[in-house]
């Protein structure tokens, strides 16, 4: 998906978030990361199903000199070998996750052409059932069956969490533009006002109702205001570029951002947040996966110690003939069963050491997970307390802005009547700018804290619903 243009002259925070979650490079990276995990999980699921395989050798020509032994005299002779070998095997294979064995249903056909004797030989096994089972080795498929679904669930929740990372990033960039936009608009208004007040001060100088110093101070204030306009315009352009570059939008020069001045009345309960975080986020799943990995390593270390036995069995029918028909006539039984054993006599304690290491690592993981969980819960409680304080702070900042505006208007009127100096007017102006900036900072803090809490719980606290994604449409 490439860059696009913004159609509207105004942009709200929800619209910016929606565009970023659909169009930004981070959104594409999140999608590709999820798709990688999805196909990894699909591949694992496929391993649990039967597979149909066709194998063989076609057209192996062999013209060479080989050794043969006369079975009556024991004499070794060198004879010409001039043969062509072909064979095919069709099999239906099923891995058994519970035991780690492999069950196969096969059909086999072999043909040997001996050109020196003008002779053909067929060997067939129309039906052969085989089963191979290790009696004491590590069963990797059994453990994959435990870990793979957890890994996929983590991938789903990590994708939703990645969208919340995008939301938080956009919110930060959005309010950076709002702050720069507010300062720029305020500086334009200040220049316009200072120009009018400068003309007023010159008129009052002609009437000798003010001093030359007062006029110069007003002129200096006007110059500083004009310089601030240029500085603030550069800052605004830079912040606009960062935001719209992240959104991958072009032609945004005339775009105007609307601040989300309406603060929803939300107070969250710490216990509710903890419950949603544990049930919705990947925290519990990550802890579960770490425990499974540690337990898997211990099981593997134990399986690699001591006697190893493998059972191989085969049951079916076979026949050999000079023609294809005879190779499938009067079939004979074909049964094979065997047990292989491997027993290390002495390994200098290597196996025992590996088991002890795996057990110690499992104990470490248990302890770390317990501490991580406590830290996680405490961090969530801090986030809740911080967020619940934001609405009051936003209201206070809004009231401070209203007071600063009203005070500035009073101060400006008093200056126009000559009751106060330019210094007092500039002080009121600075307080007004500071109050407006502080209000935007508080709005930014509220929404950043809200979306941070939303990311931690994967829950929309405004609409009281879990955050979900249509993964089916994402995959298609």
Short mmCIF file of C-alpha atoms in Angstrom, two decimals:
data_model
loop_
_atom_site.label_atom_id
_atom_site.label_comp_id
_atom_site.label_asym_id
_atom_site.label_seq_id
_atom_site.Cartn_x
_atom_site.Cartn_y
_atom_site.Cartn_z
CA UNK A 1 0.00 0.00 0.00
CA UNK A 2 1.53 3.29 -1.04
CA UNK A 3 1.16 6.87 0.14
CA UNK A 4 -2.12 8.65 -0.42
CA UNK A 5 -3.57 12.13 -0.15
CA UNK A 6 -5.73 13.58 2.59
CA UNK A 7 -9.13 14.61 1.29
CA UNK A 8 -10.43 16.58 4.25
CA UNK A 9 -9.12 19.92 5.53
CA UNK A 10 -9.44 18.75 9.14
CA UNK A 11 -8.08 15.69 10.89
CA UNK A 12 -9.24 14.28 14.20
CA UNK A 13 -7.31 11.93 16.46
CA UNK A 14 -9.60 8.91 15.81
CA UNK A 15 -9.23 9.42 12.05
CA UNK A 16 -5.46 9.67 12.35
CA UNK A 17 -5.39 6.44 14.36
CA UNK A 18 -7.55 4.65 11.81
CA UNK A 19 -5.38 5.79 8.90
CA UNK A 20 -2.18 4.76 10.71
CA UNK A 21 -3.52 1.31 11.57
CA UNK A 22 -4.37 0.76 7.90
CA UNK A 23 -1.66 2.61 6.04
CA UNK A 24 1.51 3.06 8.09
CA UNK A 25 4.66 1.03 7.59
CA UNK A 26 4.41 -0.18 11.19
CA UNK A 27 0.95 -1.58 10.40
CA UNK A 28 2.33 -3.46 7.41
CA UNK A 29 5.23 -4.83 9.47
CA UNK A 30 2.74 -6.00 12.12
CA UNK A 31 0.66 -7.75 9.45
CA UNK A 32 3.67 -9.47 7.90
CA UNK A 33 4.90 -10.60 11.34
CA UNK A 34 1.50 -12.07 12.14
CA UNK A 35 1.27 -13.79 8.76
CA UNK A 36 4.65 -15.42 9.36
CA UNK A 37 3.39 -16.84 12.66
CA UNK A 38 0.11 -17.87 11.06
CA UNK A 39 1.76 -19.94 8.33
CA UNK A 40 4.15 -21.42 10.86
CA UNK A 41 1.14 -22.60 12.85
CA UNK A 42 -0.59 -23.85 9.69
CA UNK A 43 2.51 -25.89 8.85
CA UNK A 44 2.46 -27.45 12.31
CA UNK A 45 -1.24 -28.31 12.01
CA UNK A 46 -0.52 -29.97 8.68
CA UNK A 47 2.07 -32.20 10.37
CA UNK A 48 -0.69 -33.67 12.53
CA UNK A 49 -2.64 -34.83 9.47
CA UNK A 50 -1.91 -37.81 7.21
CA UNK A 51 0.37 -37.14 4.29
CA UNK A 52 0.35 -38.88 0.92
CA UNK A 53 3.81 -39.35 -0.58
CA UNK A 54 5.09 -40.76 -3.82
CA UNK A 55 8.73 -41.72 -4.10
CA UNK A 56 10.93 -43.93 -6.19
CA UNK A 57 13.67 -44.26 -8.75
CA UNK A 58 13.13 -44.12 -12.48
CA UNK A 59 15.62 -45.25 -15.11
CA UNK A 60 18.73 -46.11 -13.06
CA UNK A 61 21.00 -47.65 -15.67
CA UNK A 62 24.03 -49.58 -14.41
CA UNK A 63 26.68 -50.87 -16.81
CA UNK A 64 29.69 -51.88 -14.72
CA UNK A 65 31.87 -54.74 -13.50
CA UNK A 66 30.80 -56.20 -10.16
CA UNK A 67 32.00 -58.97 -7.88
CA UNK A 68 29.93 -62.13 -7.54
CA UNK A 69 30.57 -65.21 -5.41
CA UNK A 70 29.75 -68.74 -6.49
CA UNK A 71 27.64 -70.05 -3.63
CA UNK A 72 28.87 -73.64 -4.19
CA UNK A 73 32.61 -73.07 -4.53
CA UNK A 74 32.98 -69.70 -2.83
CA UNK A 75 34.93 -68.42 -5.81
CA UNK A 76 34.75 -64.68 -6.46
CA UNK A 77 34.29 -63.68 -10.08
CA UNK A 78 34.24 -60.35 -11.86
CA UNK A 79 31.23 -60.18 -14.16
CA UNK A 80 29.56 -57.57 -16.30
CA UNK A 81 26.50 -55.87 -14.85
CA UNK A 82 24.09 -54.40 -17.39
CA UNK A 83 20.84 -53.52 -15.64
CA UNK A 84 18.06 -50.95 -15.44
CA UNK A 85 16.26 -50.40 -12.13
CA UNK A 86 12.89 -48.75 -11.55
CA UNK A 87 10.73 -48.65 -8.45
CA UNK A 88 7.85 -46.63 -7.01
CA UNK A 89 6.45 -46.35 -3.50
CA UNK A 90 3.08 -44.79 -2.69
CA UNK A 91 2.56 -44.22 1.02
CA UNK A 92 0.05 -42.75 3.43
CA UNK A 93 1.95 -41.61 6.54
CA UNK A 94 0.60 -40.48 9.89
CA UNK A 95 2.67 -39.21 12.81
CA UNK A 96 1.24 -40.13 16.21
CA UNK A 97 1.66 -37.16 18.54
CA UNK A 98 0.85 -39.09 21.72
CA UNK A 99 3.64 -41.65 21.22
CA UNK A 100 5.98 -40.03 18.71
CA UNK A 101 5.73 -43.00 16.37
CA UNK A 102 4.95 -43.08 12.64
CA UNK A 103 2.28 -45.29 11.07
CA UNK A 104 2.51 -45.89 7.31
CA UNK A 105 0.31 -47.60 4.72
CA UNK A 106 2.39 -48.34 1.61
CA UNK A 107 2.26 -49.91 -1.83
CA UNK A 108 5.57 -50.83 -3.51
CA UNK A 109 6.56 -52.01 -6.99
CA UNK A 110 10.09 -52.85 -8.16
CA UNK A 111 11.34 -53.82 -11.63
CA UNK A 112 14.83 -55.02 -12.60
CA UNK A 113 15.86 -55.37 -16.27
CA UNK A 114 19.00 -57.54 -16.87
CA UNK A 115 19.89 -56.93 -20.49
CA UNK A 116 22.65 -59.56 -20.75
CA UNK A 117 20.10 -62.27 -19.93
CA UNK A 118 17.12 -60.55 -21.57
CA UNK A 119 15.29 -60.98 -18.30
CA UNK A 120 12.84 -58.88 -16.28
CA UNK A 121 12.05 -59.31 -12.62
CA UNK A 122 9.18 -57.70 -10.71
CA UNK A 123 8.83 -57.47 -6.97
CA UNK A 124 5.62 -56.09 -5.49
CA UNK A 125 4.26 -55.29 -2.09
CA UNK A 126 0.65 -54.28 -2.84
CA UNK A 127 -0.07 -53.62 0.82
CA UNK A 128 2.37 -52.98 3.61
CA UNK A 129 1.58 -51.51 7.01
CA UNK A 130 4.54 -50.38 9.06
CA UNK A 131 4.99 -48.72 12.40
CA UNK A 132 8.15 -47.29 13.92
CA UNK A 133 8.22 -46.30 17.55
CA UNK A 134 10.97 -45.11 19.85
CA UNK A 135 10.28 -46.35 23.37
CA UNK A 136 12.38 -43.91 25.35
CA UNK A 137 13.43 -40.98 23.16
CA UNK A 138 12.29 -37.37 23.26
CA UNK A 139 8.86 -36.87 21.63
CA UNK A 140 9.21 -33.50 19.89
CA UNK A 141 5.76 -33.62 18.27
CA UNK A 142 4.06 -34.07 21.65
CA UNK A 143 5.70 -30.91 22.98
CA UNK A 144 5.04 -28.97 19.76
CA UNK A 145 1.37 -29.85 20.17
CA UNK A 146 1.51 -28.06 23.54
CA UNK A 147 3.57 -25.02 22.53
CA UNK A 148 2.38 -24.28 18.97
CA UNK A 149 -1.22 -23.26 19.89
CA UNK A 150 0.13 -21.02 22.66
CA UNK A 151 2.58 -19.39 20.26
CA UNK A 152 -0.22 -18.71 17.79
CA UNK A 153 -2.45 -17.19 20.48
CA UNK A 154 0.46 -14.96 21.47
CA UNK A 155 0.87 -13.93 17.81
CA UNK A 156 -2.80 -12.90 17.63
CA UNK A 157 -2.62 -10.84 20.79
CA UNK A 158 0.74 -9.35 19.81
CA UNK A 159 -0.81 -8.17 16.56
CA UNK A 160 -3.61 -6.38 18.42
CA UNK A 161 -1.00 -4.97 20.80
CA UNK A 162 1.04 -3.74 17.81
CA UNK A 163 -2.00 -1.78 16.63
CA UNK A 164 -2.11 -0.15 20.06
CA UNK A 165 1.58 0.74 19.74
CA UNK A 166 0.66 2.48 16.50
CA UNK A 167 -2.18 4.27 18.31
CA UNK A 168 0.17 5.52 21.02
CA UNK A 169 2.72 6.65 18.45
CA UNK A 170 0.09 8.53 16.42
CA UNK A 171 -1.28 10.15 19.58
CA UNK A 172 2.15 11.48 20.48
CA UNK A 173 2.73 12.84 16.97
CA UNK A 174 -0.81 14.25 16.79
CA UNK A 175 -0.42 16.27 19.98
CA UNK A 176 3.03 17.45 18.91
CA UNK A 177 1.34 19.00 15.89
CA UNK A 178 -1.46 20.39 18.05
CA UNK A 179 1.05 22.08 20.34
CA UNK A 180 2.98 23.53 17.41
CA UNK A 181 -0.27 24.53 15.68
CA UNK A 182 -1.52 26.28 18.82
CA UNK A 183 1.72 28.18 19.28
CA UNK A 184 1.75 29.22 15.62
CA UNK A 185 -1.86 30.46 15.66
CA UNK A 186 -1.23 32.27 18.94
CA UNK A 187 1.89 33.93 17.52
CA UNK A 188 -0.08 35.12 14.46
CA UNK A 189 -2.75 36.60 16.73
CA UNK A 190 -0.06 38.20 18.88
CA UNK A 191 1.56 39.87 15.86
CA UNK A 192 -1.77 41.25 14.71
CA UNK A 193 -2.53 42.56 18.17
CA UNK A 194 0.97 43.96 18.72
CA UNK A 195 0.78 45.84 15.42
CA UNK A 196 -2.45 47.48 16.55
CA UNK A 197 -1.07 48.27 20.00
CA UNK A 198 2.15 49.63 18.50
CA UNK A 199 0.16 52.07 16.38
CA UNK A 200 -1.84 52.97 19.49
CA UNK A 201 1.34 53.61 21.50
CA UNK A 202 2.71 55.90 18.77
CA UNK A 203 -0.53 57.87 18.79
CA UNK A 204 -0.33 58.19 22.56
CA UNK A 205 3.29 59.37 22.24
CA UNK A 206 2.11 62.17 19.97
CA UNK A 207 -0.42 63.08 22.62
CA UNK A 208 2.36 62.87 25.25
CA UNK A 209 0.34 60.33 27.23
CA UNK A 210 3.18 57.78 27.11
CA UNK A 211 6.95 57.72 26.94
CA UNK A 212 9.39 56.97 24.16
CA UNK A 213 10.69 54.03 26.20
CA UNK A 214 7.20 52.54 26.33
CA UNK A 215 6.86 52.87 22.54
CA UNK A 216 10.26 51.23 21.99
CA UNK A 217 9.34 48.42 24.32
CA UNK A 218 6.13 47.84 22.36
CA UNK A 219 8.10 47.88 19.09
CA UNK A 220 10.51 45.33 20.54
CA UNK A 221 7.55 43.19 21.58
CA UNK A 222 6.22 43.39 18.01
CA UNK A 223 9.59 42.35 16.54
CA UNK A 224 9.84 39.41 18.94
CA UNK A 225 6.30 38.36 18.02
CA UNK A 226 7.20 38.39 14.29
CA UNK A 227 10.31 36.33 14.98
CA UNK A 228 8.18 33.88 16.98
CA UNK A 229 5.86 33.46 13.99
CA UNK A 230 8.73 32.31 11.75
CA UNK A 231 10.14 30.05 14.45
CA UNK A 232 6.76 28.51 15.21
CA UNK A 233 6.00 28.01 11.52
CA UNK A 234 9.19 25.98 11.10
CA UNK A 235 8.34 23.90 14.19
CA UNK A 236 4.80 23.36 12.88
CA UNK A 237 6.04 22.24 9.45
CA UNK A 238 8.46 19.77 11.05
CA UNK A 239 5.85 18.25 13.33
CA UNK A 240 3.30 18.11 10.47
CA UNK A 241 5.85 16.29 8.31
CA UNK A 242 6.57 13.73 11.05
CA UNK A 243 2.88 12.98 11.59
CA UNK A 244 1.79 12.79 7.97
CA UNK A 245 4.93 10.93 6.93
CA UNK A 246 4.05 8.31 9.54
CA UNK A 247 0.48 8.22 8.19
CA UNK A 248 1.92 8.06 4.65
CA UNK A 249 -0.27 10.94 3.50
CA UNK A 250 0.72 13.68 1.05
CA UNK A 251 -0.65 17.12 0.13
CA UNK A 252 -1.42 18.01 3.73
CA UNK A 253 -0.26 21.64 3.71
CA UNK A 254 -3.75 22.98 4.37
CA UNK A 255 -4.70 20.29 6.89
CA UNK A 256 -5.93 21.48 10.27
CA UNK A 257 -5.92 19.25 13.34
CA UNK A 258 -8.88 19.30 15.70
CA UNK A 259 -7.97 18.67 19.36
CA UNK A 260 -10.04 16.07 21.24
CA UNK A 261 -11.18 18.57 23.86
CA UNK A 262 -14.01 16.34 25.12
CA UNK A 263 -12.65 14.14 27.88
CA UNK A 264 -14.75 11.01 28.53
CA UNK A 265 -15.76 10.50 32.14
CA UNK A 266 -13.80 7.33 32.81
CA UNK A 267 -12.58 6.04 36.15
CA UNK A 268 -11.23 2.50 36.00
CA UNK A 269 -11.06 0.01 38.81
CA UNK A 270 -7.65 -1.55 39.44
CA UNK A 271 -9.08 -5.05 39.96
CA UNK A 272 -11.02 -4.82 36.69
CA UNK A 273 -7.88 -3.73 34.86
CA UNK A 274 -5.86 -6.61 36.33
CA UNK A 275 -8.53 -9.11 35.37
CA UNK A 276 -8.75 -7.83 31.79
CA UNK A 277 -4.96 -7.69 31.43
CA UNK A 278 -4.55 -11.28 32.59
CA UNK A 279 -7.36 -12.63 30.41
CA UNK A 280 -6.74 -10.53 27.27
CA UNK A 281 -3.07 -9.66 26.99
CA UNK A 282 -0.22 -12.01 26.07
CA UNK A 283 1.31 -11.78 29.57
CA UNK A 284 -0.16 -15.03 30.91
CA UNK A 285 0.45 -16.84 27.63
CA UNK A 286 4.08 -15.73 27.54
CA UNK A 287 4.55 -17.04 31.06
CA UNK A 288 2.88 -20.32 30.12
CA UNK A 289 5.11 -20.67 27.05
CA UNK A 290 8.28 -20.03 29.06
CA UNK A 291 7.28 -22.75 31.53
CA UNK A 292 6.54 -25.19 28.69
CA UNK A 293 9.91 -24.47 27.09
CA UNK A 294 11.72 -25.12 30.39
CA UNK A 295 9.74 -28.32 30.98
CA UNK A 296 10.43 -29.43 27.41
CA UNK A 297 14.18 -28.97 27.88
CA UNK A 298 14.06 -31.05 31.06
CA UNK A 299 12.07 -33.80 29.33
CA UNK A 300 14.56 -33.83 26.46
CA UNK A 301 17.52 -34.10 28.84
CA UNK A 302 15.89 -37.02 30.67
CA UNK A 303 15.02 -38.80 27.42
CA UNK A 304 18.63 -38.61 26.23
CA UNK A 305 19.85 -40.48 29.31
CA UNK A 306 19.96 -44.26 29.65
CA UNK A 307 18.79 -47.03 27.39
CA UNK A 308 17.29 -46.23 24.00
CA UNK A 309 14.98 -48.69 22.28
CA UNK A 310 13.22 -48.51 18.93
CA UNK A 311 10.57 -50.92 17.69
CA UNK A 312 10.11 -51.38 13.95
CA UNK A 313 7.31 -53.54 12.59
CA UNK A 314 5.95 -54.35 9.15
CA UNK A 315 2.98 -56.38 8.02
CA UNK A 316 1.82 -57.01 4.48
CA UNK A 317 2.02 -59.09 1.33
CA UNK A 318 4.75 -59.57 -1.26
CA UNK A 319 5.53 -61.51 -4.44
CA UNK A 320 8.20 -61.76 -7.10
CA UNK A 321 7.68 -62.73 -10.74
CA UNK A 322 8.97 -62.39 -14.28
CA UNK A 323 5.82 -60.56 -15.33
CA UNK A 324 3.76 -57.83 -13.71
CA UNK A 325 0.77 -60.15 -13.39
CA UNK A 326 2.77 -62.83 -11.57
CA UNK A 327 4.15 -60.22 -9.21
CA UNK A 328 0.59 -59.64 -8.02
CA UNK A 329 -0.55 -63.27 -7.99
CA UNK A 330 -0.41 -65.76 -5.12
CA UNK A 331 0.77 -63.12 -2.66
CA UNK A 332 2.85 -64.28 0.28
CA UNK A 333 2.83 -63.00 3.81
CA UNK A 334 5.46 -60.46 4.70
CA UNK A 335 6.04 -59.79 8.42
CA UNK A 336 9.02 -58.06 9.99
CA UNK A 337 9.45 -56.94 13.58
CA UNK A 338 12.57 -55.85 15.38
CA UNK A 339 13.85 -54.07 18.44
CA UNK A 340 17.06 -52.04 18.44
CA UNK A 341 18.75 -51.16 21.70
CA UNK A 342 21.42 -48.62 22.58
CA UNK A 343 22.79 -48.41 26.12
CA UNK A 344 25.61 -46.00 27.04
CA UNK A 345 27.86 -47.76 29.55
CA UNK A 346 29.69 -44.72 30.89
CA UNK A 347 29.53 -41.07 29.77
CA UNK A 348 31.44 -39.40 32.62
CA UNK A 349 28.22 -37.92 34.05
CA UNK A 350 27.38 -35.87 30.94
CA UNK A 351 23.72 -36.98 30.83
CA UNK A 352 23.24 -36.52 34.55
CA UNK A 353 24.77 -33.04 34.36
CA UNK A 354 22.45 -32.03 31.56
CA UNK A 355 19.43 -33.15 33.56
CA UNK A 356 20.61 -31.19 36.60
CA UNK A 357 21.16 -28.11 34.42
CA UNK A 358 17.69 -28.38 32.88
CA UNK A 359 16.10 -28.86 36.32
CA UNK A 360 17.96 -25.83 37.70
CA UNK A 361 16.89 -23.75 34.71
CA UNK A 362 13.27 -24.80 35.28
CA UNK A 363 13.53 -23.65 38.90
CA UNK A 364 15.04 -20.33 37.75
CA UNK A 365 12.21 -19.81 35.25
CA UNK A 366 9.58 -20.51 37.93
CA UNK A 367 11.16 -17.92 40.25
CA UNK A 368 11.58 -15.33 37.51
CA UNK A 369 8.01 -15.75 36.31
CA UNK A 370 6.70 -15.32 39.83
CA UNK A 371 8.65 -12.06 40.25
CA UNK A 372 7.74 -10.85 36.76
CA UNK A 373 4.07 -11.41 37.51
CA UNK A 374 4.28 -9.40 40.74
CA UNK A 375 6.07 -6.56 38.91
CA UNK A 376 3.51 -6.71 36.11
CA UNK A 377 0.61 -6.40 38.55
CA UNK A 378 2.25 -3.53 40.40
CA UNK A 379 2.97 -1.68 37.14
CA UNK A 380 -0.68 -2.00 36.14
CA UNK A 381 -1.81 -0.56 39.46
CA UNK A 382 0.49 2.42 38.89
CA UNK A 383 -0.96 2.93 35.42
CA UNK A 384 -4.49 2.88 36.85
CA UNK A 385 -3.66 5.46 39.53
CA UNK A 386 -1.92 7.68 36.98
CA UNK A 387 -4.82 7.49 34.54
CA UNK A 388 -7.52 8.15 37.12
CA UNK A 389 -5.76 11.41 38.06
CA UNK A 390 -5.80 12.68 34.46
CA UNK A 391 -9.44 13.90 34.12
CA UNK A 392 -9.09 16.22 37.12
CA UNK A 393 -5.77 17.53 35.83
CA UNK A 394 -7.32 18.19 32.41
CA UNK A 395 -10.20 20.12 34.01
CA UNK A 396 -7.76 22.15 36.10
CA UNK A 397 -5.63 22.90 33.03
CA UNK A 398 -8.73 23.96 31.08
CA UNK A 399 -9.80 26.25 33.91
CA UNK A 400 -6.27 27.69 34.08
CA UNK A 401 -6.46 28.44 30.34
CA UNK A 402 -9.83 30.18 30.75
CA UNK A 403 -8.45 32.27 33.61
CA UNK A 404 -5.34 33.16 31.58
CA UNK A 405 -7.49 34.24 28.61
CA UNK A 406 -9.75 36.36 30.80
CA UNK A 407 -6.79 37.89 32.64
CA UNK A 408 -5.05 38.72 29.37
CA UNK A 409 -8.16 40.44 28.03
CA UNK A 410 -8.37 42.55 31.19
CA UNK A 411 -4.66 43.35 31.04
CA UNK A 412 -4.84 44.30 27.36
CA UNK A 413 -7.74 46.67 27.98
CA UNK A 414 -5.89 48.24 30.91
CA UNK A 415 -2.85 48.72 28.68
CA UNK A 416 -5.00 50.38 26.02
CA UNK A 417 -6.18 52.85 28.65
CA UNK A 418 -2.62 53.47 29.77
CA UNK A 419 -3.12 52.01 33.25
CA UNK A 420 -0.26 49.47 32.96
CA UNK A 421 3.03 49.06 31.11
CA UNK A 422 4.06 46.80 28.24
CA UNK A 423 5.95 44.61 30.73
CA UNK A 424 2.74 43.64 32.51
CA UNK A 425 1.05 43.02 29.16
CA UNK A 426 3.92 40.73 28.08
CA UNK A 427 3.72 38.86 31.38
CA UNK A 428 0.02 38.23 30.86
CA UNK A 429 0.76 37.15 27.29
CA UNK A 430 3.38 34.64 28.48
CA UNK A 431 1.01 33.27 31.10
CA UNK A 432 -1.66 32.82 28.42
CA UNK A 433 0.72 30.96 26.11
CA UNK A 434 1.93 28.80 28.99
CA UNK A 435 -1.65 27.95 30.03
CA UNK A 436 -2.62 26.96 26.48
CA UNK A 437 0.51 24.83 26.11
CA UNK A 438 -0.12 23.19 29.47
CA UNK A 439 -3.68 22.34 28.50
CA UNK A 440 -2.51 20.57 25.36
CA UNK A 441 0.13 18.73 27.43
CA UNK A 442 -2.58 17.52 29.81
CA UNK A 443 -4.81 16.41 26.93
CA UNK A 444 -1.87 14.54 25.46
CA UNK A 445 -1.13 12.88 28.80
CA UNK A 446 -4.76 11.80 29.19
CA UNK A 447 -4.99 10.13 25.78
CA UNK A 448 -1.52 8.61 25.97
CA UNK A 449 -2.32 7.13 29.38
CA UNK A 450 -5.70 5.94 28.14
CA UNK A 451 -4.26 4.17 25.10
CA UNK A 452 -1.41 2.75 27.20
CA UNK A 453 -4.02 1.25 29.52
CA UNK A 454 -5.97 0.02 26.51
CA UNK A 455 -2.84 -1.68 25.17
CA UNK A 456 -2.13 -3.34 28.53
CA UNK A 457 -5.65 -4.80 28.73
CA UNK A 458 -6.61 -5.03 25.03
CA UNK A 459 -9.92 -3.59 26.20
CA UNK A 460 -11.84 -0.49 25.07
CA UNK A 461 -12.76 1.23 28.33
CA UNK A 462 -14.94 3.80 26.57
CA UNK A 463 -17.24 1.30 24.88
CA UNK A 464 -16.69 -1.56 27.33
CA UNK A 465 -15.64 -4.19 24.81
CA UNK A 466 -12.58 -6.32 24.10
CA UNK A 467 -10.36 -5.23 21.23
CA UNK A 468 -10.73 -7.69 18.37
CA UNK A 469 -9.43 -8.15 14.85
CA UNK A 470 -10.99 -10.05 11.97
CA UNK A 471 -8.04 -12.37 11.42
CA UNK A 472 -9.82 -14.26 8.65
CA UNK A 473 -9.94 -11.12 6.48
CA UNK A 474 -6.34 -10.37 7.43
CA UNK A 475 -5.21 -13.77 6.16
CA UNK A 476 -7.10 -13.56 2.85
#
